[in-house]
Coordinates of N, CA and C in Angstrom, one line a residue:
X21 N -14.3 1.8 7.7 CA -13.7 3.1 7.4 C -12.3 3.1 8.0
X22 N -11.8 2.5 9.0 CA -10.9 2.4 10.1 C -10.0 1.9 9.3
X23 N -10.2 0.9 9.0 CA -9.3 -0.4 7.8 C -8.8 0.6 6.0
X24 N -9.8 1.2 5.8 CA -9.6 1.3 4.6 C -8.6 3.2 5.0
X25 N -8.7 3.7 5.7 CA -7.8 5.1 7.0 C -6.6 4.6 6.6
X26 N -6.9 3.5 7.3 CA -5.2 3.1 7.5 C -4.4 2.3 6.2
X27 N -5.2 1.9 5.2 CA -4.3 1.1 4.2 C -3.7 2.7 3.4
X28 N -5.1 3.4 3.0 CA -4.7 4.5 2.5 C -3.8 5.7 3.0
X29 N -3.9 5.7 4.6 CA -2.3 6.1 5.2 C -1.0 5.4 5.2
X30 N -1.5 4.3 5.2 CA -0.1 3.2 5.0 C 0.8 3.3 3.4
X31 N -0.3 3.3 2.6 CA -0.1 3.7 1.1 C 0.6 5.1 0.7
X32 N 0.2 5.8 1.2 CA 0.9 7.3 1.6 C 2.5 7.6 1.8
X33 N 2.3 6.6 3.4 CA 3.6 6.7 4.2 C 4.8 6.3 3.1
X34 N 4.3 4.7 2.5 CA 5.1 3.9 1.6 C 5.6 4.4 0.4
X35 N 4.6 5.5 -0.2 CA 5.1 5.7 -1.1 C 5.7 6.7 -1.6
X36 N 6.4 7.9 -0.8 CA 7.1 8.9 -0.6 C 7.9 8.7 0.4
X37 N 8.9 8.8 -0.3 CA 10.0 8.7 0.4 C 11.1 9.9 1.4
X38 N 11.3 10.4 2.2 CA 11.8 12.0 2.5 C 13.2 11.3 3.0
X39 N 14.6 11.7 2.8 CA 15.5 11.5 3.0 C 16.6 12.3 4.3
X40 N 15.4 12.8 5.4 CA 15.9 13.9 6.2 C 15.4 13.4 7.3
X41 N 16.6 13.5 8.5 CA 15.8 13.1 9.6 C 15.4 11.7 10.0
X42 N 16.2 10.5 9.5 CA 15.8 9.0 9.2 C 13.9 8.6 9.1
X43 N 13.4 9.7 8.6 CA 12.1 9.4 7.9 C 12.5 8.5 6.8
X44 N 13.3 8.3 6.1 CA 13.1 7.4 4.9 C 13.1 6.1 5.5
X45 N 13.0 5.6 6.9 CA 13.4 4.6 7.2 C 12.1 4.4 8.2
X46 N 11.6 5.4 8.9 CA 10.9 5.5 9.8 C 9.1 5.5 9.2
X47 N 8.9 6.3 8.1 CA 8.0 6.7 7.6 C 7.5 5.3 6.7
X48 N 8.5 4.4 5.9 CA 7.9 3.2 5.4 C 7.4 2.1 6.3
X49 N 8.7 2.4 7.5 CA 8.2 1.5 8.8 C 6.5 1.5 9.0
X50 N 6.4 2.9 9.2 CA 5.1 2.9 9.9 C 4.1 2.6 9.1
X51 N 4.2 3.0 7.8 CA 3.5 2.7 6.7 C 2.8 1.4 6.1
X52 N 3.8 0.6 6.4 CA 3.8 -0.7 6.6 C 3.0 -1.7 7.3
X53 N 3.2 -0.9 8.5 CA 2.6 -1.5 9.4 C 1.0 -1.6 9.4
X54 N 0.6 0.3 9.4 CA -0.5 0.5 8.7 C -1.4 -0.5 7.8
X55 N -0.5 -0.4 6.8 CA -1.1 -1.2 5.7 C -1.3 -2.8 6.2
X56 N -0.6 -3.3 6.5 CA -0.4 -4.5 7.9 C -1.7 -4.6 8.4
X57 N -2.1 -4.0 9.5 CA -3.1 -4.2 10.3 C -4.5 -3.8 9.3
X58 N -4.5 -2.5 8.4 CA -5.6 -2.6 7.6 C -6.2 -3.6 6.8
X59 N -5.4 -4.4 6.0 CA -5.7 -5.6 5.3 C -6.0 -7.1 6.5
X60 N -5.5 -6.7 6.9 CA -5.8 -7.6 8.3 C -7.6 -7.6 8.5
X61 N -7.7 -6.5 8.8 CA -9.0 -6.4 9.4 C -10.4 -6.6 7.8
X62 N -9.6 -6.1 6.8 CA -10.3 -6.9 5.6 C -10.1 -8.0 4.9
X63 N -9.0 -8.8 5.5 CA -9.2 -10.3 4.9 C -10.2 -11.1 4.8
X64 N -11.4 -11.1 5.6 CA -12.4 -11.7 5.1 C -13.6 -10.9 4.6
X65 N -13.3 -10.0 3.9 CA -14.4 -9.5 3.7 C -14.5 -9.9 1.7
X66 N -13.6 -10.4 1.4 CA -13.6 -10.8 0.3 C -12.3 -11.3 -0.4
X67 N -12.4 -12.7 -1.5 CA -10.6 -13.2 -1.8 C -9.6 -12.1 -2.5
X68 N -10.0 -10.8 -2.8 CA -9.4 -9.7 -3.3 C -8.6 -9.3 -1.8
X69 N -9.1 -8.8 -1.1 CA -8.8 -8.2 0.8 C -8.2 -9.3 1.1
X70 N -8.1 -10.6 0.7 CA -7.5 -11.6 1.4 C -6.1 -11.8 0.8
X71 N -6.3 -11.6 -0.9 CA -4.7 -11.7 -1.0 C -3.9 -10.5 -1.1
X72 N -4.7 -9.1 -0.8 CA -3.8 -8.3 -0.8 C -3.0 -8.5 1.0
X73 N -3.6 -8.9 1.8 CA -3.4 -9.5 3.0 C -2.5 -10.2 2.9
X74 N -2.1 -11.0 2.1 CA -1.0 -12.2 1.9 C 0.1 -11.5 1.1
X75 N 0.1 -10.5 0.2 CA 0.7 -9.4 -0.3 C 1.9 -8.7 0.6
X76 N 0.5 -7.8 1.6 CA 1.3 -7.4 2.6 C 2.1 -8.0 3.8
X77 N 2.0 -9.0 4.0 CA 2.8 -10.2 5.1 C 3.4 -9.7 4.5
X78 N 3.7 -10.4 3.1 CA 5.3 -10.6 2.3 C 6.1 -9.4 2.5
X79 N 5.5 -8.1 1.8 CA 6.3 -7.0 1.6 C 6.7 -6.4 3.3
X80 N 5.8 -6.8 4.1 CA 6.4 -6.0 5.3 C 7.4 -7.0 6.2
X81 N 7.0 -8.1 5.8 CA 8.5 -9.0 6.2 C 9.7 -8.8 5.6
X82 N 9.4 -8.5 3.7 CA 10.5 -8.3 3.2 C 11.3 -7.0 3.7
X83 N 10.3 -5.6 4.0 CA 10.5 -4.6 4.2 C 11.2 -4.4 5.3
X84 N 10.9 -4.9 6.2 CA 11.2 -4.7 7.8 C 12.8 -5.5 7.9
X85 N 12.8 -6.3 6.9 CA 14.4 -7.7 7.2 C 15.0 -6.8 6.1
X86 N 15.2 -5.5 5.5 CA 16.0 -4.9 4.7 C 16.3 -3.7 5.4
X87 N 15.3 -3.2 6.6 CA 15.8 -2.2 8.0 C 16.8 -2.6 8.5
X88 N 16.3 -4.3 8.9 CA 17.4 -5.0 9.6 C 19.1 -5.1 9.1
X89 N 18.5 -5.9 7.7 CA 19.6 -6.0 6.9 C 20.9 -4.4 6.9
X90 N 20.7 -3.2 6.7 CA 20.7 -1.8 7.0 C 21.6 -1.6 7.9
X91 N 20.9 -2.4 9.1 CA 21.9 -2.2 9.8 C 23.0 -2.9 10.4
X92 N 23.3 -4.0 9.9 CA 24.2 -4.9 9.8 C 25.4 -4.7 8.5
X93 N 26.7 -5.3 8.9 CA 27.8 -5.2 8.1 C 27.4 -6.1 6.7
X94 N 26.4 -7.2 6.5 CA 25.8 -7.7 5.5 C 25.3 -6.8 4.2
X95 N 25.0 -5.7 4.7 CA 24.3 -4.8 4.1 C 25.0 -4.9 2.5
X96 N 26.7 -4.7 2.5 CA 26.9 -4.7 1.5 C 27.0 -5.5 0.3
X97 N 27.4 -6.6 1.0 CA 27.3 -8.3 0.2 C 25.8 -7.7 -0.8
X98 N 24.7 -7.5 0.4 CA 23.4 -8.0 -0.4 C 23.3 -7.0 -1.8
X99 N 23.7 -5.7 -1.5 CA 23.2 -4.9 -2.4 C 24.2 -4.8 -3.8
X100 N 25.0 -5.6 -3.5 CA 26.3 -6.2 -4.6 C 25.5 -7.2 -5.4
X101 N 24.5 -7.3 -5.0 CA 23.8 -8.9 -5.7 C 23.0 -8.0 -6.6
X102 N 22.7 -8.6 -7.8 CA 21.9 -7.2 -9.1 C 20.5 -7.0 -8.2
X103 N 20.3 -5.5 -8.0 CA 19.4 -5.2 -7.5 C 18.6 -4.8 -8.4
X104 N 18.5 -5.2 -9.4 CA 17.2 -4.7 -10.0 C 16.5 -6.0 -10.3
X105 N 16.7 -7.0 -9.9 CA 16.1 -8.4 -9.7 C 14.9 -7.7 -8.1
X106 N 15.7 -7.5 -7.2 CA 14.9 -7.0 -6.1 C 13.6 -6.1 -6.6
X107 N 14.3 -5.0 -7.0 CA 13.2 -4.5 -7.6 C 12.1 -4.6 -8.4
X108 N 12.5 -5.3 -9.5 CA 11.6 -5.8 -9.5 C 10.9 -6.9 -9.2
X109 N 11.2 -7.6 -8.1 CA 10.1 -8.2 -7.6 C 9.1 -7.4 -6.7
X110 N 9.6 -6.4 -6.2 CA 9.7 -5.3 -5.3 C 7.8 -4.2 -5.8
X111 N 8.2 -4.0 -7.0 CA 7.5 -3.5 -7.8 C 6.1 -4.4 -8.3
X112 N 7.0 -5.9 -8.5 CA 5.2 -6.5 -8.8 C 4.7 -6.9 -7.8
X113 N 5.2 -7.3 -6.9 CA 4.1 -7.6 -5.4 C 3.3 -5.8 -5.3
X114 N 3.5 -4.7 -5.6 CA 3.4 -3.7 -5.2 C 2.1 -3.7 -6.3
X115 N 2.3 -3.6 -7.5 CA 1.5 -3.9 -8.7 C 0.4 -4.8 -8.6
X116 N 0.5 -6.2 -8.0 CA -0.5 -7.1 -8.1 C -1.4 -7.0 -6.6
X117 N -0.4 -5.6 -5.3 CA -1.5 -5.3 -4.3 C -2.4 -4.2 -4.5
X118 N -2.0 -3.6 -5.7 CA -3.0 -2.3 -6.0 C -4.3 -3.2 -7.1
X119 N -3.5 -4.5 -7.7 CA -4.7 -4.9 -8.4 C -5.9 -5.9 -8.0
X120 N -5.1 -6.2 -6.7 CA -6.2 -6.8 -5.6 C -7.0 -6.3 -4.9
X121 N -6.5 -4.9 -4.3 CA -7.2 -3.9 -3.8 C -8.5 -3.3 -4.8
X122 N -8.1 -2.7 -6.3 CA -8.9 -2.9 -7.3 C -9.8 -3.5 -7.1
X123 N -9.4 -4.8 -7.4 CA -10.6 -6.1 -7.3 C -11.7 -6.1 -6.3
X124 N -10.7 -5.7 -5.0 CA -11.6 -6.0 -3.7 C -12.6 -4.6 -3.4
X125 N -12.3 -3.5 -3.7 CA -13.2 -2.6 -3.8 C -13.9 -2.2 -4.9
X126 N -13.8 -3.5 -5.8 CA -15.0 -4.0 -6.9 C -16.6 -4.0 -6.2
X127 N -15.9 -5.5 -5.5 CA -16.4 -6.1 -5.1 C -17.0 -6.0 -4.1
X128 N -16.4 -5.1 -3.1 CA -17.6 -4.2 -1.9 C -18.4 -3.2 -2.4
X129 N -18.2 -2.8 -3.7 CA -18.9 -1.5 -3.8 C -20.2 -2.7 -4.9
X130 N -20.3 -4.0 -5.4 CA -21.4 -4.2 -5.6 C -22.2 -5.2 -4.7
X131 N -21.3 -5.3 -3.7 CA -22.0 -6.1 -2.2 C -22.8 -4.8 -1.8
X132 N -22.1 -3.3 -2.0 CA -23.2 -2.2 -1.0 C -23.9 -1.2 -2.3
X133 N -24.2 -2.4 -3.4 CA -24.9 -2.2 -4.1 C -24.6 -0.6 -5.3
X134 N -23.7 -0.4 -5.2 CA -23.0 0.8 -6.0 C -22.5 0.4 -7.1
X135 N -22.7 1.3 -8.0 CA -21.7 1.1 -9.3 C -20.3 0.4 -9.4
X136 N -20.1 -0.5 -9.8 CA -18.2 -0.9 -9.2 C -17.4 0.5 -10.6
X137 N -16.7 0.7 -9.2 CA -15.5 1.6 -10.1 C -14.5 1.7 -9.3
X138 N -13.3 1.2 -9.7 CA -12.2 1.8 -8.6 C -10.8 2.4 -9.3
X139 N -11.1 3.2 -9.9 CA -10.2 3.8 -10.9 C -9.0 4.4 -10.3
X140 N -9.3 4.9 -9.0 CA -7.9 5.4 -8.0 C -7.3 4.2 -7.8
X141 N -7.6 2.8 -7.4 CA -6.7 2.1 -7.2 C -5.9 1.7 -9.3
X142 N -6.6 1.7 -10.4 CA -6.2 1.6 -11.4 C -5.0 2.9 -11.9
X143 N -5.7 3.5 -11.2 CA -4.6 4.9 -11.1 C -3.2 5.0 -10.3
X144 N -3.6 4.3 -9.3 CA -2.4 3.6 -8.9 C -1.3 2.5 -8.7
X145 N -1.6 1.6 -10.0 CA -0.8 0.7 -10.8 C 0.2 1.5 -11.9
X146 N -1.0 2.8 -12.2 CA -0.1 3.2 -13.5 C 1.0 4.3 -13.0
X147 N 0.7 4.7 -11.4 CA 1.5 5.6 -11.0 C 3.1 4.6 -10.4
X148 N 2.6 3.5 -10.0 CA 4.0 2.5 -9.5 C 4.5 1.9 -10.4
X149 N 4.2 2.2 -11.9 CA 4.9 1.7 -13.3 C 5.9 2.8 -13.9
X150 N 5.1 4.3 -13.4 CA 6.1 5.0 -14.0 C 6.8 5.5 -13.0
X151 N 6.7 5.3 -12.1 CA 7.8 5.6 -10.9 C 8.9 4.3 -11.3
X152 N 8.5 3.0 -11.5 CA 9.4 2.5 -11.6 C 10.0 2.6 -12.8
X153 N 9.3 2.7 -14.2 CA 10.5 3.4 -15.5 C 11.2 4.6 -14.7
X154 N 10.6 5.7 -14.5 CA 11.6 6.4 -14.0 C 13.1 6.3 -13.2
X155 N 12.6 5.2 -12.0 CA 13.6 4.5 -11.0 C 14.9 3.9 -12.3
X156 N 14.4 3.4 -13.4 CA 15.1 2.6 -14.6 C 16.2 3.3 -15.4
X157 N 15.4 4.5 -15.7 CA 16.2 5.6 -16.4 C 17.0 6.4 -15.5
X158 N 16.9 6.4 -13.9 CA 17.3 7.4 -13.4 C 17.3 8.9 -13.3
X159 N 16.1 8.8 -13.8 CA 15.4 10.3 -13.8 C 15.6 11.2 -12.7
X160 N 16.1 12.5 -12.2 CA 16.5 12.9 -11.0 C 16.3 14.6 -11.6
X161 N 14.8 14.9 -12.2 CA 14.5 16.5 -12.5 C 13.7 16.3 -11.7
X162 N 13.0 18.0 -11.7 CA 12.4 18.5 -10.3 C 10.7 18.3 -10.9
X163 N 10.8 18.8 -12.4 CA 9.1 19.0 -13.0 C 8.5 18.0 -12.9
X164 N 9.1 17.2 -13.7 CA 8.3 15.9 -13.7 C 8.4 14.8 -12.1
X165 N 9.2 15.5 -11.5 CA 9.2 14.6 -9.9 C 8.0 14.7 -9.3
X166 N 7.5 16.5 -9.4 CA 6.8 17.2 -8.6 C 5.5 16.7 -9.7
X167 N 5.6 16.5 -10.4 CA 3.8 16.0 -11.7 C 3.9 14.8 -11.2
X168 N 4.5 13.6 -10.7 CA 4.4 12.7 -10.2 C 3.8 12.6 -8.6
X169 N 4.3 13.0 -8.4 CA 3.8 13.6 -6.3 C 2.2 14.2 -6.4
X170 N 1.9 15.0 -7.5 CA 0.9 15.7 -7.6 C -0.2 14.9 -7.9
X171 N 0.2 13.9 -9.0 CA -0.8 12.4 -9.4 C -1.0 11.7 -8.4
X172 N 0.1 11.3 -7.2 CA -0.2 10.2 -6.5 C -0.8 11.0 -5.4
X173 N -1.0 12.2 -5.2 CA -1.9 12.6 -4.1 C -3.4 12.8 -4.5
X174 N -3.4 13.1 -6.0 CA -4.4 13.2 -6.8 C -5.3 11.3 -6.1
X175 N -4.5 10.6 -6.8 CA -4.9 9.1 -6.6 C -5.1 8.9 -5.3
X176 N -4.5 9.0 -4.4 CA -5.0 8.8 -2.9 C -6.1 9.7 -2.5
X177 N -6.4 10.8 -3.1 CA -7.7 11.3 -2.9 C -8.9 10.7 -3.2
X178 N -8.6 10.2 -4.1 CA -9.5 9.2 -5.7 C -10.3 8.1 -4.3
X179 N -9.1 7.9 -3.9 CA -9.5 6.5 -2.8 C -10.0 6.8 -2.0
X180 N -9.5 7.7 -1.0 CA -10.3 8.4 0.3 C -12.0 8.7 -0.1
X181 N -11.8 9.3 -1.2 CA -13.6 9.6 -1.7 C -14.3 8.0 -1.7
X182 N -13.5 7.1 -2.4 CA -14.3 6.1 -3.1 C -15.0 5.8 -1.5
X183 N -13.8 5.6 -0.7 CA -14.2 5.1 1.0 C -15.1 5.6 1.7
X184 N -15.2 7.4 1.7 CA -16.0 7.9 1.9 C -17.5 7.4 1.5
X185 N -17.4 7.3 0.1 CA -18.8 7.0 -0.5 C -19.2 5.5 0.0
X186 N -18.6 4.5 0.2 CA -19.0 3.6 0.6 C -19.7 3.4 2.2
X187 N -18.9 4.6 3.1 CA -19.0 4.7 4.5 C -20.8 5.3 4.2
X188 N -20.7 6.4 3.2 CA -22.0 6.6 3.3 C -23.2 6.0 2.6
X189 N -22.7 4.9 2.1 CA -24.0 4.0 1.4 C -24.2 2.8 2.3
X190 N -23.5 3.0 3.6 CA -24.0 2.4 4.8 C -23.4 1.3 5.0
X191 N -22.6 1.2 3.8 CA -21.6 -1.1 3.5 C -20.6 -0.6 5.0
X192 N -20.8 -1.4 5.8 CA -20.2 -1.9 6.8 C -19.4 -3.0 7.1
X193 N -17.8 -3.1 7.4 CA -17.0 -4.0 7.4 C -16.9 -4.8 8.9
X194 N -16.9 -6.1 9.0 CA -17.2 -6.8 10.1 C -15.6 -7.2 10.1
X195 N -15.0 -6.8 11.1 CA -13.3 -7.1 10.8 C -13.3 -8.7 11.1
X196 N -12.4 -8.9 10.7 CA -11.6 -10.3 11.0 C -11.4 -10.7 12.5
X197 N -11.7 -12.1 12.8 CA -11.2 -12.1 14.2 C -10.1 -12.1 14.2
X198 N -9.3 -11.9 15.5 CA -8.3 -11.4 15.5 C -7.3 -12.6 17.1
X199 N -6.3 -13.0 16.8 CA -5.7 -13.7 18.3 C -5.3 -12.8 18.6
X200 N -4.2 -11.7 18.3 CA -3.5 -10.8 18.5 C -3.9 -9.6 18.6
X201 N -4.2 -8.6 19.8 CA -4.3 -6.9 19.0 C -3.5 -6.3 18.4
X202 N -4.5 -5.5 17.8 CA -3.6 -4.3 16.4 C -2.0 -3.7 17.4
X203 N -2.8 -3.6 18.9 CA -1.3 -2.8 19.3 C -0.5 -4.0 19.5
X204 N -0.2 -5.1 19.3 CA 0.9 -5.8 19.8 C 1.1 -6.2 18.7
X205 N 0.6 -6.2 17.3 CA 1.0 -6.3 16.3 C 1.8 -5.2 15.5
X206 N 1.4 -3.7 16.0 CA 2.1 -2.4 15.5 C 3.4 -3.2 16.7

């Protein structure tokens, strides 16, 4: 339940962005991290939890060296390079970890003997496709910003239930050993 708290807070953090107050910088940070130590503690629980684990390495190495980048005079060189190459790689590591996650909470919910359904995580492939056509067109209205925000809280609910249901059908996660603790790793 701890593991799957924090992917789904980490998922949260990552995917709303607030532009006030260096939260846009602070809030992915932690988000990240989150998602970081969660998949961590489920990489062996199945090869779905394992490569969204190898997912998140990537993205939060990538994530964290574009903080850095940020704050260096570099900054501008890089973003002179076509960034919509970034993006979209950006976008399908993001795509192929909602479809691992998918996978992997297939696959615990018929290890704890439940129906497999994970439609919030399918729900949220289709919400990081049209955020990204949107990102494409440069869409910048209020209605359809706010029907978008309203889906992906809709979908992170979708998940929190699914987890919940799992918590109570007793499936128990044995975490990963670990060399390092979660705190020296946050």
């Amino acid at each position: 339940k701890r593991a799957m708290n924090r992917v789904l807070l980490g998922m949260a953090l990552t995917g709303i962005t607030l532009n006030v107050l260096c939260l846009n910088y602070l809030l992915p940070a932690v988000g990240m991290a989150l998602l970081l130590l969660g998949f961590r503690a489920l990489r062996r629980e199945n090869r779905w939890f394992e490569v969204c684990w190898g997912i998140t390495v990537v993205r939060t190495a990538y994530g964290y060296g574009l903080l850095v980048l940020n704050a260096t005079i570099l900054r501008g060189a890089f973003y002179a390079s076509p960034a919509a190459v970034v993006l979209a790689a950006d976008l399908a590591l993001l795509l192929a970890e909602c479809f691992c996650l998918r996978g992997g909470l297939r696959a615990v919910q018929e290890k704890a003997g439940l129906p497999p359904h994970a439609g919030g995580a399918a729900a949220l492939m289709v919400w990081y496709g049209i955020l990204g056509i949107l990102a494409v067109i440069g869409y910048s209205g209020l209605l359809l910003g706010v029907a978008v925000i309203v889906m992906y809280v809709l979908t992170l609910r979708s998940l929190w239930k699914l987890s919940k249901e799992l918590d109570e059908a007793g499936y128990g996660v044995r975490p990963a050993p670990v060399r390092v603790s979660d705190r020296a790793v946050a």
